[in-house]
Amino acid sequence: QTERMMSVTGAKNFIRASTKKLSQDMDAAAASSGLTRRILRQFGMRNADELRKVFVFMLAAFLSNAFFVIARNVGTVLFLAHLGSGDLTTAIFSSGVASVFVGQMFS
């Protein structure tokens, strides 16, 4: 438990440091480059801090979707390996229904 908390804390610190560096680089570039300001404006962003927040959100969305896709396929493979294909349709349908209801509890 402690090791997991330390690894999560380490990951958070790494992300903070990386995004802070990105923000500093973007601020420096924005101060010196009209092109960077135009790119930020094109995407509707006011400054590099806003870009950093969007980057972190998009990274989180990508990672959660990637995990979902991988976990969904691994679950199917494990089911087939242990129980065969006879009840696969029922299991996948039940999994989808359960995901909807469990997702409602966390939203």
JSON list of C-alpha atoms in Angstrom, two decimals, residues 75-77 79-80 83-95:
[
{"chain": "A", "resi": 75, "resn": "GLY", "atom": "CA", "xyz": [-11.35, -9.61, -19.92]},
{"chain": "A", "resi": 76, "resn": "THR", "atom": "CA", "xyz": [-12.81, -11.32, -22.99]},
{"chain": "A", "resi": 77, "resn": "VAL", "atom": "CA", "xyz": [-9.64, -13.34, -23.56]},
{"chain": "A", "resi": 79, "resn": "PHE", "atom": "CA", "xyz": [-13.18, -15.46, -20.06]},
{"chain": "A", "resi": 80, "resn": "LEU", "atom": "CA", "xyz": [-12.61, -17.54, -23.18]},
{"chain": "A", "resi": 83, "resn": "LEU", "atom": "CA", "xyz": [-14.95, -20.88, -19.49]},
{"chain": "A", "resi": 84, "resn": "GLY", "atom": "CA", "xyz": [-15.13, -21.26, -23.28]},
{"chain": "A", "resi": 85, "resn": "SER", "atom": "CA", "xyz": [-17.35, -19.50, -25.76]},
{"chain": "A", "resi": 86, "resn": "GLY", "atom": "CA", "xyz": [-20.73, -20.91, -24.68]},
{"chain": "A", "resi": 87, "resn": "ASP", "atom": "CA", "xyz": [-21.74, -18.04, -22.39]},
{"chain": "A", "resi": 88, "resn": "LEU", "atom": "CA", "xyz": [-19.60, -15.32, -23.95]},
{"chain": "A", "resi": 89, "resn": "THR", "atom": "CA", "xyz": [-22.53, -13.33, -25.35]},
{"chain": "A", "resi": 90, "resn": "THR", "atom": "CA", "xyz": [-24.30, -13.31, -21.99]},
{"chain": "A", "resi": 91, "resn": "ALA", "atom": "CA", "xyz": [-21.12, -12.31, -20.18]},
{"chain": "A", "resi": 92, "resn": "ILE", "atom": "CA", "xyz": [-20.38, -9.40, -22.54]},
{"chain": "A", "resi": 93, "resn": "PHE", "atom": "CA", "xyz": [-23.98, -8.14, -22.39]},
{"chain": "A", "resi": 94, "resn": "SER", "atom": "CA", "xyz": [-23.98, -8.41, -18.58]},
{"chain": "A", "resi": 95, "resn": "SER", "atom": "CA", "xyz": [-20.66, -6.59, -18.43]}
]
